[in-house]
């Protein structure tokens, strides 16, 4: 349970005259409460009042797990045959009285669930977006959070090693993914932070391609994009390797991408902006004439979820500060020819940054 962040949230609520915060995003619930869950279609919620005790609202089948987590306040469960919103309304009114101002996560709450909550408040409450303060609270990582991200990054390095060792002619992308995740589970990693990507040859020319039955063949590049969840925190890293000797063109595209990634990483320090970092990487790729094939942002924040605030993209003038954590992942994707992406997530220090993953970024040729 994160008492410090709850107290900081309450200070902001007091300034905005918000009586009750309703946290609905499972990643944010874990961030504040310490209880991790993926409720699927069921309702999972954390209610934090300005002054009184907060409570977790969970499906009945999760109550015991929530009580055994680091959360040390009430847990209220509900059965599948009960209307969760009626129960939520009763809990709010009995605990906190008539609430007039409620904070919600506009970027995480469906219209249907917002309407259900509003109905329980008899249509008299007004709602204020919590997204800006939650983004700000998550933006600067504590030492404890950094250590968890470092541990998650080390497991990503283990995953790369497993995947590289599984590269053999005739093996499919999906078989390599299965080997990575099987070996990690044997070592105690229960969950990936997103669907593992292994994309061979021209499949890697789609930045978020779908792995399948494509087989590994000689003289092609293979892209690995993966990460794990460790102690509630995520890793995310990408390496592109060659299976047997690459062509000169493949190697050229790789080296350009590597130069862009290293140039951006070397430029990270407090005071530079998110947009400037994106442009630094983009300038390298533009300079070689491949700018049109770098078709996504440079990076994104990382923490309890794999994609957090901020976005390292043109137009974002957010000033980088010590303690921020984000990805640096330039790529070049030329349809039907080649795809390369190289990514590290980094922690910003007082004069630079430190990556969470240490797998070499020099072009690895696997025979």
Coordinates of C-alpha atoms in Angstrom, one line a residue, residues 34-37 44 56-79:
X34 CA -0.8 -2.7 -3.5
X35 CA -3.5 -5.1 -4.6
X36 CA -3.0 -6.4 -8.1
X37 CA -5.9 -7.9 -10.1
X44 CA -12.9 -3.5 -9.3
X56 CA -11.5 -1.5 -1.9
X57 CA -14.5 -2.9 -3.8
X58 CA -13.8 -6.3 -5.4
X59 CA -15.7 -9.3 -6.7
X60 CA -16.4 -11.7 -3.8
X61 CA -13.9 -14.3 -5.2
X62 CA -11.1 -11.7 -4.7
X63 CA -11.9 -10.5 -1.2
X64 CA -9.5 -12.9 0.6
X65 CA -6.7 -12.1 -1.8
X66 CA -7.2 -8.4 -1.3
X67 CA -7.3 -8.7 2.4
X68 CA -4.0 -10.7 2.3
X69 CA -2.3 -8.1 0.2
X70 CA -0.6 -5.0 1.5
X71 CA -3.9 -3.2 1.6
X72 CA -4.8 -2.6 5.3
X73 CA -8.3 -1.0 5.1
X74 CA -11.7 -2.4 4.4
X75 CA -12.5 -4.7 1.4
X76 CA -16.1 -4.9 0.3
X77 CA -17.0 -7.8 -2.0
X78 CA -20.0 -8.5 -4.2
X79 CA -21.5 -11.7 -5.7

